mmCIF file of C-alpha atoms and ligand atoms in Angstrom:
data_model
loop_
_atom_site.group_PDB
_atom_site.id
_atom_site.type_symbol
_atom_site.label_atom_id
_atom_site.label_comp_id
_atom_site.label_asym_id
_atom_site.label_seq_id
_atom_site.Cartn_x
_atom_site.Cartn_y
_atom_site.Cartn_z
ATOM 1 C CA UNK A 1 -18.323 5.572 7.043
ATOM 2 C CA UNK A 2 -21.088 7.229 5.164
ATOM 3 C CA UNK A 3 -21.320 11.006 5.452
ATOM 4 C CA UNK A 4 -24.325 13.405 5.000
ATOM 5 C CA UNK A 5 -24.430 13.067 1.200
ATOM 6 C CA UNK A 6 -24.447 9.273 1.394
ATOM 7 C CA UNK A 7 -27.310 9.256 4.101
ATOM 8 C CA UNK A 8 -29.230 11.791 1.953
ATOM 9 C CA UNK A 9 -28.973 9.453 -1.026
ATOM 10 C CA UNK A 10 -30.154 6.485 1.049
ATOM 11 C CA UNK A 11 -32.980 8.601 2.431
ATOM 12 C CA UNK A 12 -34.124 9.462 -1.146
ATOM 13 C CA UNK A 13 -34.202 5.789 -2.010
ATOM 14 C CA UNK A 14 -36.150 4.874 1.144
ATOM 15 C CA UNK A 15 -38.564 7.765 0.480
ATOM 16 C CA UNK A 16 -39.209 6.714 -3.002
ATOM 17 C CA UNK A 17 -39.888 3.315 -1.840
ATOM 18 C CA UNK A 18 -42.256 3.881 1.059
ATOM 19 C CA UNK A 19 -43.739 7.466 0.832
ATOM 20 C CA UNK A 20 -47.326 7.901 0.099
ATOM 21 C CA UNK A 21 -48.293 4.250 0.210
ATOM 22 C CA UNK A 22 -50.060 2.604 2.985
ATOM 23 C CA UNK A 23 -47.966 0.672 5.332
ATOM 24 C CA UNK A 24 -48.678 -3.128 5.405
ATOM 25 C CA UNK A 25 -46.443 -3.962 8.367
ATOM 26 C CA UNK A 26 -43.507 -2.579 10.295
ATOM 27 C CA UNK A 27 -41.452 -5.073 12.145
ATOM 28 C CA UNK A 28 -38.354 -4.697 14.382
ATOM 29 C CA UNK A 29 -35.853 -6.893 16.134
ATOM 30 C CA UNK A 30 -36.071 -4.536 19.096
ATOM 31 C CA UNK A 31 -38.444 -5.178 22.055
ATOM 32 C CA UNK A 32 -38.860 -1.425 22.676
ATOM 33 C CA UNK A 33 -40.226 -0.919 19.083
ATOM 34 C CA UNK A 34 -42.619 -4.031 19.143
ATOM 35 C CA UNK A 35 -45.308 -2.105 21.005
ATOM 36 C CA UNK A 36 -45.725 0.259 18.154
ATOM 37 C CA UNK A 37 -45.981 -2.210 15.402
ATOM 38 C CA UNK A 38 -49.790 -2.190 15.478
ATOM 39 C CA UNK A 39 -50.090 1.621 15.456
ATOM 40 C CA UNK A 40 -48.284 1.843 12.058
ATOM 41 C CA UNK A 41 -50.435 -0.582 10.155
ATOM 42 C CA UNK A 42 -52.173 1.355 7.512
ATOM 43 C CA UNK A 43 -50.317 4.496 8.270
ATOM 44 C CA UNK A 44 -48.612 6.552 5.488
ATOM 45 C CA UNK A 45 -45.137 7.904 5.251
ATOM 46 C CA UNK A 46 -45.191 11.490 4.571
ATOM 47 C CA UNK A 47 -41.530 12.135 3.932
ATOM 48 C CA UNK A 48 -37.973 11.050 5.028
ATOM 49 C CA UNK A 49 -35.747 13.793 6.488
ATOM 50 C CA UNK A 50 -32.009 13.741 7.306
ATOM 51 C CA UNK A 51 -30.116 15.495 9.956
ATOM 52 C CA UNK A 52 -26.551 14.758 9.211
ATOM 53 C CA UNK A 53 -26.145 11.005 9.741
ATOM 54 C CA UNK A 54 -29.629 10.663 11.288
ATOM 55 C CA UNK A 55 -32.859 9.736 9.323
ATOM 56 C CA UNK A 56 -36.226 10.839 10.352
ATOM 57 C CA UNK A 57 -39.229 8.862 8.725
ATOM 58 C CA UNK A 58 -42.301 11.062 9.142
ATOM 59 C CA UNK A 59 -45.788 9.232 9.440
ATOM 60 C CA UNK A 60 -49.207 10.588 9.137
ATOM 61 C CA UNK A 61 -50.182 9.036 12.469
ATOM 62 C CA UNK A 62 -48.185 11.549 14.640
ATOM 63 C CA UNK A 63 -45.134 9.306 15.018
ATOM 64 C CA UNK A 64 -41.657 9.621 13.599
ATOM 65 C CA UNK A 65 -39.136 6.815 13.292
ATOM 66 C CA UNK A 66 -35.639 7.992 14.274
ATOM 67 C CA UNK A 67 -32.563 6.105 13.161
ATOM 68 C CA UNK A 68 -28.903 6.642 13.274
ATOM 69 C CA UNK A 69 -26.646 4.452 11.244
ATOM 70 C CA UNK A 70 -23.503 4.867 13.442
ATOM 71 C CA UNK A 71 -20.640 3.005 11.765
ATOM 72 C CA UNK A 72 -22.410 -0.198 10.541
ATOM 73 C CA UNK A 73 -26.126 0.512 9.750
ATOM 74 C CA UNK A 74 -27.152 0.093 6.194
ATOM 75 C CA UNK A 75 -30.545 0.463 4.207
ATOM 76 C CA UNK A 76 -31.699 -1.796 1.490
ATOM 77 C CA UNK A 77 -34.706 -1.280 -0.683
ATOM 78 C CA UNK A 78 -36.159 -4.350 -2.151
ATOM 79 C CA UNK A 79 -39.454 -5.467 -3.782
ATOM 80 C CA UNK A 80 -42.046 -6.248 -1.034
ATOM 81 C CA UNK A 81 -40.662 -9.020 1.439
ATOM 82 C CA UNK A 82 -37.532 -9.793 -0.560
ATOM 83 C CA UNK A 83 -34.444 -9.685 1.308
ATOM 84 C CA UNK A 84 -30.703 -9.121 0.348
ATOM 85 C CA UNK A 85 -28.269 -11.974 0.837
ATOM 86 C CA UNK A 86 -26.206 -10.558 3.812
ATOM 87 C CA UNK A 87 -24.798 -11.589 7.158
ATOM 88 C CA UNK A 88 -26.068 -8.525 8.705
ATOM 89 C CA UNK A 89 -28.905 -8.540 11.146
ATOM 90 C CA UNK A 90 -32.276 -7.038 10.136
ATOM 91 C CA UNK A 91 -33.180 -4.358 12.733
ATOM 92 C CA UNK A 92 -36.313 -2.606 11.073
ATOM 93 C CA UNK A 93 -38.443 -3.474 8.119
ATOM 94 C CA UNK A 94 -41.188 -1.231 6.645
ATOM 95 C CA UNK A 95 -43.280 -3.060 4.020
ATOM 96 C CA UNK A 96 -45.865 -1.781 1.711
ATOM 97 C CA UNK A 97 -47.634 -3.677 -1.112
ATOM 98 C CA UNK A 98 -44.747 -3.004 -3.606
ATOM 99 C CA UNK A 99 -41.592 -2.309 -1.632
ATOM 100 C CA UNK A 100 -39.778 -3.116 1.624
ATOM 101 C CA UNK A 101 -37.329 -0.720 3.228
ATOM 102 C CA UNK A 102 -34.888 -2.721 5.364
ATOM 103 C CA UNK A 103 -32.445 -1.375 7.937
ATOM 104 C CA UNK A 104 -29.678 -3.633 8.858
ATOM 105 C CA UNK A 105 -27.078 -3.597 11.624
ATOM 106 C CA UNK A 106 -28.008 -0.214 13.123
ATOM 107 C CA UNK A 107 -28.742 -0.327 16.865
ATOM 108 C CA UNK A 108 -29.886 3.325 17.348
ATOM 109 C CA UNK A 109 -33.534 3.215 16.398
ATOM 110 C CA UNK A 110 -36.445 4.863 18.198
ATOM 111 C CA UNK A 111 -40.202 5.600 17.761
ATOM 112 C CA UNK A 112 -40.902 9.249 18.780
ATOM 113 C CA UNK A 113 -44.076 11.417 18.875
ATOM 114 C CA UNK A 114 -43.617 14.135 16.416
ATOM 115 C CA UNK A 115 -43.428 16.681 19.173
ATOM 116 C CA UNK A 116 -40.657 14.693 20.903
ATOM 117 C CA UNK A 117 -38.344 14.993 17.961
ATOM 118 C CA UNK A 118 -36.810 18.452 18.584
ATOM 119 C CA UNK A 119 -35.846 17.172 22.119
ATOM 120 C CA UNK A 120 -34.232 13.942 21.066
ATOM 121 C CA UNK A 121 -30.743 14.257 22.381
ATOM 122 C CA UNK A 122 -28.886 13.935 19.062
ATOM 123 C CA UNK A 123 -31.482 16.238 17.158
ATOM 124 C CA UNK A 124 -31.348 18.743 19.998
ATOM 125 C CA UNK A 125 -27.612 19.284 19.658
ATOM 126 C CA UNK A 126 -26.932 18.648 16.066
ATOM 127 C CA UNK A 127 -26.162 21.578 13.752
ATOM 128 C CA UNK A 128 -27.806 22.595 10.423
ATOM 129 C CA UNK A 129 -28.005 19.891 7.731
ATOM 130 C CA UNK A 130 -27.013 21.765 4.561
ATOM 131 C CA UNK A 131 -29.001 19.330 2.392
ATOM 132 C CA UNK A 132 -32.173 19.395 4.437
ATOM 133 C CA UNK A 133 -32.495 22.956 5.945
ATOM 134 C CA UNK A 134 -32.434 26.176 4.155
ATOM 135 C CA UNK A 135 -28.945 27.615 5.115
ATOM 136 C CA UNK A 136 -27.488 30.408 3.201
ATOM 137 C CA UNK A 137 -23.617 31.207 3.037
ATOM 138 C CA UNK A 138 -24.182 34.326 5.301
ATOM 139 C CA UNK A 139 -26.009 32.144 7.913
ATOM 140 C CA UNK A 140 -22.905 30.029 7.925
ATOM 141 C CA UNK A 141 -20.543 32.930 8.337
ATOM 142 C CA UNK A 142 -22.681 34.161 11.265
ATOM 143 C CA UNK A 143 -22.294 30.634 12.651
ATOM 144 C CA UNK A 144 -18.353 30.539 12.094
ATOM 145 C CA UNK A 145 -18.285 33.831 14.259
ATOM 146 C CA UNK A 146 -20.193 32.293 17.157
ATOM 147 C CA UNK A 147 -18.051 32.297 20.342
ATOM 148 C CA UNK A 148 -18.358 28.554 20.841
ATOM 149 C CA UNK A 149 -16.938 27.843 17.381
ATOM 150 C CA UNK A 150 -14.696 30.872 16.721
ATOM 151 C CA UNK A 151 -11.608 29.784 18.474
ATOM 152 C CA UNK A 152 -11.561 26.099 17.553
ATOM 153 C CA UNK A 153 -9.526 24.662 14.737
ATOM 154 C CA UNK A 154 -11.393 23.877 11.427
ATOM 155 C CA UNK A 155 -10.101 20.343 11.460
ATOM 156 C CA UNK A 156 -11.953 19.768 14.715
ATOM 157 C CA UNK A 157 -14.945 22.038 13.982
ATOM 158 C CA UNK A 158 -15.770 20.369 10.640
ATOM 159 C CA UNK A 159 -16.190 16.953 12.140
ATOM 160 C CA UNK A 160 -18.247 18.166 15.028
ATOM 161 C CA UNK A 161 -21.852 17.424 14.346
ATOM 162 C CA UNK A 162 -23.122 20.248 16.507
ATOM 163 C CA UNK A 163 -21.311 22.581 14.141
ATOM 164 C CA UNK A 164 -22.644 21.404 10.763
ATOM 165 C CA UNK A 165 -24.403 18.086 10.376
ATOM 166 C CA UNK A 166 -23.146 15.513 7.971
ATOM 167 C CA UNK A 167 -19.594 16.524 7.247
ATOM 168 C CA UNK A 168 -17.219 13.630 7.622
ATOM 169 C CA UNK A 169 -13.574 12.782 6.901
ATOM 170 C CA UNK A 170 -13.518 13.140 3.136
ATOM 171 C CA UNK A 171 -15.651 16.307 3.173
ATOM 172 C CA UNK A 172 -13.411 17.964 5.847
ATOM 173 C CA UNK A 173 -10.344 17.844 3.590
ATOM 174 C CA UNK A 174 -12.146 18.821 0.544
ATOM 175 C CA UNK A 175 -13.914 21.739 2.068
ATOM 176 C CA UNK A 176 -10.692 23.157 3.425
ATOM 177 C CA UNK A 177 -9.104 22.729 0.004
ATOM 178 C CA UNK A 178 -11.813 24.445 -1.817
ATOM 179 C CA UNK A 179 -12.054 27.161 0.931
ATOM 180 C CA UNK A 180 -8.379 27.762 0.417
ATOM 181 C CA UNK A 181 -7.869 27.491 4.081
ATOM 182 C CA UNK A 182 -4.810 25.960 5.918
ATOM 183 C CA UNK A 183 -6.020 23.121 8.271
ATOM 184 C CA UNK A 184 -4.273 24.595 11.289
ATOM 185 C CA UNK A 185 -6.347 27.675 11.052
ATOM 186 C CA UNK A 186 -9.333 28.683 13.212
ATOM 187 C CA UNK A 187 -12.260 30.845 12.067
ATOM 188 C CA UNK A 188 -10.848 33.627 14.068
ATOM 189 C CA UNK A 189 -7.561 33.526 11.989
ATOM 190 C CA UNK A 190 -9.586 33.904 8.659
ATOM 191 C CA UNK A 191 -10.482 37.162 6.869
ATOM 192 C CA UNK A 192 -14.100 37.987 6.115
ATOM 193 C CA UNK A 193 -13.488 36.928 2.541
ATOM 194 C CA UNK A 194 -11.975 33.590 3.604
ATOM 195 C CA UNK A 195 -14.921 32.891 5.967
ATOM 196 C CA UNK A 196 -17.344 33.605 2.987
ATOM 197 C CA UNK A 197 -15.412 31.202 0.747
ATOM 198 C CA UNK A 198 -15.481 28.514 3.491
ATOM 199 C CA UNK A 199 -19.276 28.968 3.896
ATOM 200 C CA UNK A 200 -19.676 28.536 0.059
ATOM 201 C CA UNK A 201 -17.303 25.613 0.037
ATOM 202 C CA UNK A 202 -19.276 23.800 2.641
ATOM 203 C CA UNK A 203 -22.579 24.191 0.821
ATOM 204 C CA UNK A 204 -21.242 23.598 -2.652
ATOM 205 C CA UNK A 205 -19.269 20.420 -1.718
ATOM 206 C CA UNK A 206 -21.984 18.845 0.183
ATOM 207 C CA UNK A 207 -24.349 19.233 -2.592
ATOM 208 C CA UNK A 208 -21.898 18.203 -5.302
ATOM 209 C CA UNK A 209 -21.204 15.023 -3.440
ATOM 210 C CA UNK A 210 -24.903 14.339 -2.941
ATOM 211 C CA UNK A 211 -25.782 14.991 -6.672
ATOM 212 C CA UNK A 212 -22.676 13.222 -8.043
ATOM 213 C CA UNK A 213 -22.207 9.996 -6.154
ATOM 214 C CA UNK A 214 -19.587 11.366 -3.751
ATOM 215 C CA UNK A 215 -17.548 13.272 -6.298
ATOM 216 C CA UNK A 216 -16.102 16.499 -4.754
ATOM 217 C CA UNK A 217 -13.521 17.248 -7.540
ATOM 218 C CA UNK A 218 -14.364 19.699 -10.175
ATOM 219 C CA UNK A 219 -16.947 17.976 -12.408
ATOM 220 C CA UNK A 220 -15.457 18.821 -15.675
ATOM 221 C CA UNK A 221 -12.039 17.757 -14.502
ATOM 222 C CA UNK A 222 -13.459 14.472 -13.160
ATOM 223 C CA UNK A 223 -15.055 13.725 -16.485
ATOM 224 C CA UNK A 224 -12.026 14.390 -18.400
ATOM 225 C CA UNK A 225 -9.941 12.147 -16.061
ATOM 226 C CA UNK A 226 -12.536 9.427 -16.328
ATOM 227 C CA UNK A 227 -12.337 9.652 -20.129
ATOM 228 C CA UNK A 228 -8.667 9.218 -19.895
ATOM 229 C CA UNK A 229 -9.253 5.885 -17.997
ATOM 230 C CA UNK A 230 -8.720 7.086 -14.545
ATOM 231 C CA UNK A 231 -10.602 5.064 -11.828
ATOM 232 C CA UNK A 232 -13.224 6.755 -9.656
ATOM 233 C CA UNK A 233 -10.845 6.904 -6.605
ATOM 234 C CA UNK A 234 -8.435 8.638 -8.775
ATOM 235 C CA UNK A 235 -10.767 11.331 -9.961
ATOM 236 C CA UNK A 236 -13.186 11.622 -7.272
ATOM 237 C CA UNK A 237 -11.450 14.168 -4.953
ATOM 238 C CA UNK A 238 -9.246 17.242 -5.003
ATOM 239 C CA UNK A 239 -6.849 16.196 -2.079
ATOM 240 C CA UNK A 240 -8.359 13.514 0.039
ATOM 241 C CA UNK A 241 -6.666 10.182 -0.413
ATOM 242 C CA UNK A 242 -4.096 11.775 -2.684
ATOM 243 C CA UNK A 243 -0.897 11.982 -0.439
ATOM 244 C CA UNK A 244 2.333 12.419 -2.394
ATOM 245 C CA UNK A 245 0.430 13.241 -5.577
ATOM 246 C CA UNK A 246 0.583 16.578 -7.293
ATOM 247 C CA UNK A 247 -2.055 19.166 -6.513
ATOM 248 C CA UNK A 248 -4.619 19.379 -9.543
ATOM 249 C CA UNK A 249 -4.109 23.061 -9.727
ATOM 250 C CA UNK A 250 -0.369 23.756 -9.157
ATOM 251 C CA UNK A 251 1.592 20.384 -8.901
ATOM 252 C CA UNK A 252 2.554 20.752 -5.271
ATOM 253 C CA UNK A 253 2.794 17.558 -3.418
ATOM 254 C CA UNK A 254 -0.497 16.825 -1.355
ATOM 255 C CA UNK A 255 0.403 16.275 2.363
ATOM 256 C CA UNK A 256 -1.250 13.832 4.605
ATOM 257 C CA UNK A 257 -1.444 14.165 8.515
ATOM 258 C CA UNK A 258 -3.526 13.172 11.409
ATOM 259 C CA UNK A 259 -5.996 15.653 12.874
ATOM 260 C CA UNK A 260 -8.020 14.342 15.771
ATOM 261 C CA UNK A 261 -6.754 10.778 15.041
ATOM 262 C CA UNK A 262 -8.228 10.832 11.547
ATOM 263 C CA UNK A 263 -6.393 11.477 8.268
ATOM 264 C CA UNK A 264 -6.593 14.923 6.621
ATOM 265 C CA UNK A 265 -4.949 16.014 3.445
ATOM 266 C CA UNK A 266 -4.057 19.500 2.002
ATOM 267 C CA UNK A 267 -1.941 21.416 -0.576
ATOM 268 C CA UNK A 268 0.577 23.657 1.132
ATOM 269 C CA UNK A 269 0.411 26.111 -1.768
ATOM 270 C CA UNK A 270 -3.436 26.509 -2.287
ATOM 271 C CA UNK A 271 -4.092 26.509 1.651
ATOM 272 C CA UNK A 272 -2.085 29.241 3.240
HETATM 273 ZN ZN1 ZN B 301 -2.444 23.427 -4.755
#
Protein backbone atom coordinates (compact mmCIF):
# COMPACT_ATOMS: atom_id res chain seq x y z
CA UNK A 1 0.00 0.00 0.00
CA UNK A 2 1.47 3.38 -0.98
CA UNK A 3 2.38 5.74 1.85
CA UNK A 4 2.63 9.53 1.91
CA UNK A 5 5.92 9.76 -0.02
CA UNK A 6 4.61 7.50 -2.83
CA UNK A 7 1.39 9.53 -3.10
CA UNK A 8 3.38 12.78 -3.18
CA UNK A 9 5.53 11.42 -6.01
CA UNK A 10 2.39 10.42 -7.93
CA UNK A 11 0.99 13.93 -7.29
CA UNK A 12 4.19 15.47 -8.68
CA UNK A 13 3.80 13.44 -11.87
CA UNK A 14 0.14 14.37 -12.21
CA UNK A 15 0.90 18.03 -11.54
CA UNK A 16 3.67 18.08 -14.12
CA UNK A 17 1.30 16.64 -16.73
CA UNK A 18 -1.77 18.78 -16.12
CA UNK A 19 -0.88 22.01 -14.28
CA UNK A 20 -1.02 25.33 -16.17
CA UNK A 21 -2.56 23.84 -19.32
CA UNK A 22 -6.22 24.25 -20.26
CA UNK A 23 -8.29 21.15 -19.68
CA UNK A 24 -9.74 19.70 -22.88
CA UNK A 25 -11.95 17.23 -21.13
CA UNK A 26 -12.56 15.51 -17.83
CA UNK A 27 -14.45 12.26 -17.80
CA UNK A 28 -15.45 9.92 -15.04
CA UNK A 29 -17.01 6.52 -14.61
CA UNK A 30 -19.13 7.83 -11.75
CA UNK A 31 -22.60 9.30 -12.18
CA UNK A 32 -22.08 11.81 -9.37
CA UNK A 33 -19.16 13.36 -11.27
CA UNK A 34 -20.74 13.52 -14.71
CA UNK A 35 -22.67 16.70 -13.93
CA UNK A 36 -19.41 18.55 -13.50
CA UNK A 37 -17.74 17.50 -16.72
CA UNK A 38 -18.91 20.60 -18.59
CA UNK A 39 -17.76 23.03 -15.89
CA UNK A 40 -14.18 21.76 -16.15
CA UNK A 41 -13.83 22.24 -19.90
CA UNK A 42 -11.29 25.02 -20.50
CA UNK A 43 -10.41 25.36 -16.83
CA UNK A 44 -6.80 25.19 -15.63
CA UNK A 45 -5.22 23.11 -12.89
CA UNK A 46 -3.40 25.38 -10.45
CA UNK A 47 -1.66 22.74 -8.34
CA UNK A 48 -1.93 19.24 -6.94
CA UNK A 49 -1.77 18.99 -3.15
CA UNK A 50 -1.60 15.94 -0.92
CA UNK A 51 -2.92 15.28 2.55
CA UNK A 52 -1.43 11.96 3.49
CA UNK A 53 -2.94 9.45 1.11
CA UNK A 54 -5.49 11.91 -0.29
CA UNK A 55 -4.91 14.11 -3.33
CA UNK A 56 -6.47 17.53 -3.98
CA UNK A 57 -6.40 18.80 -7.55
CA UNK A 58 -7.03 22.54 -7.44
CA UNK A 59 -8.65 24.20 -10.47
CA UNK A 60 -9.04 27.89 -11.31
CA UNK A 61 -12.83 27.57 -11.59
CA UNK A 62 -13.43 27.33 -7.84
CA UNK A 63 -13.54 23.54 -7.77
CA UNK A 64 -11.22 20.92 -6.31
CA UNK A 65 -11.20 17.24 -7.15
CA UNK A 66 -10.59 15.14 -4.05
CA UNK A 67 -9.40 11.56 -4.45
CA UNK A 68 -8.23 8.93 -2.01
CA UNK A 69 -6.54 5.88 -3.45
CA UNK A 70 -7.43 3.54 -0.57
CA UNK A 71 -5.79 0.17 -1.27
CA UNK A 72 -6.09 -0.12 -5.00
CA UNK A 73 -6.18 3.27 -6.69
CA UNK A 74 -3.38 4.05 -9.10
CA UNK A 75 -2.50 7.11 -11.21
CA UNK A 76 -1.01 6.84 -14.67
CA UNK A 77 0.28 9.72 -16.77
CA UNK A 78 0.28 9.18 -20.53
CA UNK A 79 0.41 11.20 -23.73
CA UNK A 80 -3.03 12.67 -24.46
CA UNK A 81 -5.69 10.00 -24.91
CA UNK A 82 -3.24 7.08 -24.66
CA UNK A 83 -4.11 4.43 -22.13
CA UNK A 84 -2.02 1.82 -20.31
CA UNK A 85 -2.67 -1.88 -20.83
CA UNK A 86 -4.32 -2.83 -17.58
CA UNK A 87 -7.27 -4.78 -16.25
CA UNK A 88 -8.02 -1.98 -13.84
CA UNK A 89 -11.09 0.19 -14.31
CA UNK A 90 -10.62 3.79 -15.37
CA UNK A 91 -12.38 6.02 -12.86
CA UNK A 92 -11.24 9.55 -13.69
CA UNK A 93 -9.46 11.02 -16.71
CA UNK A 94 -8.14 14.55 -17.06
CA UNK A 95 -7.00 15.38 -20.59
CA UNK A 96 -5.22 18.36 -22.08
CA UNK A 97 -3.63 18.81 -25.48
CA UNK A 98 -0.43 17.01 -24.51
CA UNK A 99 -1.12 14.70 -21.57
CA UNK A 100 -3.72 12.61 -19.84
CA UNK A 101 -3.75 11.94 -16.09
CA UNK A 102 -5.70 8.74 -15.46
CA UNK A 103 -6.88 7.39 -12.14
CA UNK A 104 -7.70 3.70 -12.07
CA UNK A 105 -9.52 1.57 -9.50
CA UNK A 106 -10.05 4.30 -6.89
CA UNK A 107 -13.64 4.59 -5.68
CA UNK A 108 -13.25 7.61 -3.46
CA UNK A 109 -13.43 10.60 -5.83
CA UNK A 110 -15.42 13.77 -5.24
CA UNK A 111 -15.80 17.21 -6.75
CA UNK A 112 -15.86 19.91 -4.06
CA UNK A 113 -16.18 23.67 -4.07
CA UNK A 114 -12.89 25.08 -2.75
CA UNK A 115 -14.64 26.32 0.38
CA UNK A 116 -16.00 22.82 1.10
CA UNK A 117 -12.54 21.22 1.17
CA UNK A 118 -11.73 21.95 4.85
CA UNK A 119 -15.04 20.35 5.91
CA UNK A 120 -14.57 17.17 3.94
CA UNK A 121 -14.73 14.30 6.50
CA UNK A 122 -11.24 12.98 5.73
CA UNK A 123 -9.58 16.41 5.36
CA UNK A 124 -11.25 17.71 8.53
CA UNK A 125 -9.76 14.99 10.71
CA UNK A 126 -6.43 14.22 9.04
CA UNK A 127 -3.22 15.37 10.77
CA UNK A 128 -0.47 17.51 9.22
CA UNK A 129 1.17 16.32 6.02
CA UNK A 130 4.91 16.71 6.53
CA UNK A 131 5.55 16.94 2.78
CA UNK A 132 2.86 19.51 2.08
CA UNK A 133 2.39 21.63 5.21
CA UNK A 134 5.06 23.62 6.96
CA UNK A 135 5.66 21.68 10.16
CA UNK A 136 8.72 22.17 12.37
CA UNK A 137 10.12 19.58 14.80
CA UNK A 138 8.91 21.70 17.73
CA UNK A 139 5.37 21.80 16.26
CA UNK A 140 5.48 18.01 16.25
CA UNK A 141 6.81 17.79 19.81
CA UNK A 142 3.85 19.94 20.89
CA UNK A 143 1.57 17.55 19.05
CA UNK A 144 3.16 14.51 20.77
CA UNK A 145 2.28 16.14 24.11
CA UNK A 146 -1.38 16.73 23.30
CA UNK A 147 -3.67 14.82 25.64
CA UNK A 148 -5.38 12.88 22.87
CA UNK A 149 -2.02 11.46 21.70
CA UNK A 150 0.18 11.45 24.81
CA UNK A 151 -0.98 8.16 26.32
CA UNK A 152 -1.17 6.04 23.21
CA UNK A 153 1.52 3.68 22.01
CA UNK A 154 3.74 4.95 19.22
CA UNK A 155 2.92 1.87 17.13
CA UNK A 156 -0.76 2.82 17.04
CA UNK A 157 -0.21 6.60 16.88
CA UNK A 158 2.12 6.49 13.90
CA UNK A 159 -0.46 4.68 11.76
CA UNK A 160 -3.27 7.00 12.84
CA UNK A 161 -3.83 9.45 9.97
CA UNK A 162 -5.34 11.94 12.41
CA UNK A 163 -1.97 12.10 14.20
CA UNK A 164 0.32 12.62 11.19
CA UNK A 165 -0.83 12.13 7.61
CA UNK A 166 0.89 9.73 5.29
CA UNK A 167 2.84 7.45 7.63
CA UNK A 168 2.22 3.83 6.73
CA UNK A 169 3.67 0.54 7.78
CA UNK A 170 7.28 0.76 6.56
CA UNK A 171 7.68 4.34 7.76
CA UNK A 172 6.38 3.38 11.20
CA UNK A 173 9.19 0.87 11.86
CA UNK A 174 11.82 3.10 10.29
CA UNK A 175 10.80 6.24 12.23
CA UNK A 176 10.92 4.35 15.53
CA UNK A 177 14.36 2.96 14.71
CA UNK A 178 15.88 6.33 13.74
CA UNK A 179 14.14 7.92 16.73
CA UNK A 180 15.76 5.27 18.96
CA UNK A 181 12.43 4.49 20.64
CA UNK A 182 11.17 1.04 21.66
CA UNK A 183 7.86 0.27 19.90
CA UNK A 184 6.03 -0.44 23.19
CA UNK A 185 6.62 3.10 24.41
CA UNK A 186 4.17 6.00 24.42
CA UNK A 187 5.05 9.70 24.04
CA UNK A 188 4.50 10.09 27.81
CA UNK A 189 7.26 7.51 28.46
CA UNK A 190 9.80 9.50 26.43
CA UNK A 191 12.24 12.17 27.57
CA UNK A 192 12.14 15.62 25.96
CA UNK A 193 15.24 14.65 24.03
CA UNK A 194 13.59 11.48 22.73
CA UNK A 195 10.50 13.41 21.67
CA UNK A 196 12.68 15.83 19.74
CA UNK A 197 14.49 12.95 18.12
CA UNK A 198 11.19 11.31 17.14
CA UNK A 199 9.95 14.60 15.64
CA UNK A 200 13.12 14.95 13.57
CA UNK A 201 12.91 11.31 12.56
CA UNK A 202 9.32 11.72 11.28
CA UNK A 203 10.23 14.72 9.12
CA UNK A 204 13.57 13.39 7.94
CA UNK A 205 12.37 9.94 6.90
CA UNK A 206 9.25 11.21 5.17
CA UNK A 207 11.43 13.52 3.03
CA UNK A 208 14.21 10.99 2.50
CA UNK A 209 11.73 8.43 1.25
CA UNK A 210 10.00 11.00 -0.98
CA UNK A 211 13.24 12.21 -2.54
CA UNK A 212 14.92 8.81 -2.87
CA UNK A 213 12.33 6.42 -4.28
CA UNK A 214 11.29 5.01 -0.92
CA UNK A 215 14.75 4.59 0.64
CA UNK A 216 14.76 5.26 4.38
CA UNK A 217 18.21 3.79 5.10
CA UNK A 218 21.26 6.05 5.42
CA UNK A 219 21.88 7.16 1.84
CA UNK A 220 25.65 6.62 1.87
CA UNK A 221 25.19 3.15 3.30
CA UNK A 222 22.48 2.33 0.77
CA UNK A 223 24.78 3.48 -2.05
CA UNK A 224 27.64 1.36 -0.74
CA UNK A 225 25.44 -1.74 -0.41
CA UNK A 226 24.09 -1.19 -3.91
CA UNK A 227 27.63 -0.95 -5.29
CA UNK A 228 28.35 -4.29 -3.60
CA UNK A 229 25.49 -5.84 -5.57
CA UNK A 230 22.65 -5.66 -3.01
CA UNK A 231 19.09 -5.53 -4.38
CA UNK A 232 16.85 -2.59 -3.49
CA UNK A 233 14.84 -4.58 -0.94
CA UNK A 234 18.14 -5.41 0.75
CA UNK A 235 19.49 -1.86 1.07
CA UNK A 236 16.23 0.14 1.25
CA UNK A 237 15.49 0.14 4.99
CA UNK A 238 17.13 0.09 8.42
CA UNK A 239 14.89 -2.56 9.98
CA UNK A 240 11.68 -3.00 7.98
CA UNK A 241 11.50 -6.40 6.23
CA UNK A 242 14.79 -7.42 7.89
CA UNK A 243 13.64 -9.92 10.57
CA UNK A 244 16.47 -12.15 11.78
CA UNK A 245 19.14 -10.08 10.05
CA UNK A 246 21.79 -8.08 11.91
CA UNK A 247 21.15 -4.44 12.84
CA UNK A 248 23.18 -2.21 10.51
CA UNK A 249 24.65 -0.36 13.50
CA UNK A 250 25.40 -3.01 16.13
CA UNK A 251 24.68 -6.45 14.66
CA UNK A 252 21.78 -7.30 17.02
CA UNK A 253 19.15 -9.52 15.42
CA UNK A 254 16.17 -7.50 14.12
CA UNK A 255 12.88 -8.59 15.71
CA UNK A 256 9.55 -8.78 13.90
CA UNK A 257 6.24 -8.67 15.75
CA UNK A 258 2.62 -7.71 15.13
CA UNK A 259 1.34 -4.31 16.23
CA UNK A 260 -2.28 -3.54 15.41
CA UNK A 261 -2.34 -6.64 13.18
CA UNK A 262 0.46 -5.28 11.00
CA UNK A 263 4.10 -6.25 11.08
CA UNK A 264 6.57 -4.05 12.87
CA UNK A 265 10.36 -4.42 13.12
CA UNK A 266 12.90 -3.13 15.64
CA UNK A 267 16.40 -3.51 17.09
CA UNK A 268 16.33 -4.32 20.83
CA UNK A 269 19.73 -2.66 21.31
CA UNK A 270 19.13 0.62 19.45
CA UNK A 271 15.55 1.02 20.69
CA UNK A 272 15.40 0.91 24.46
ZN1 LIG B 1 20.76 -1.80 16.59
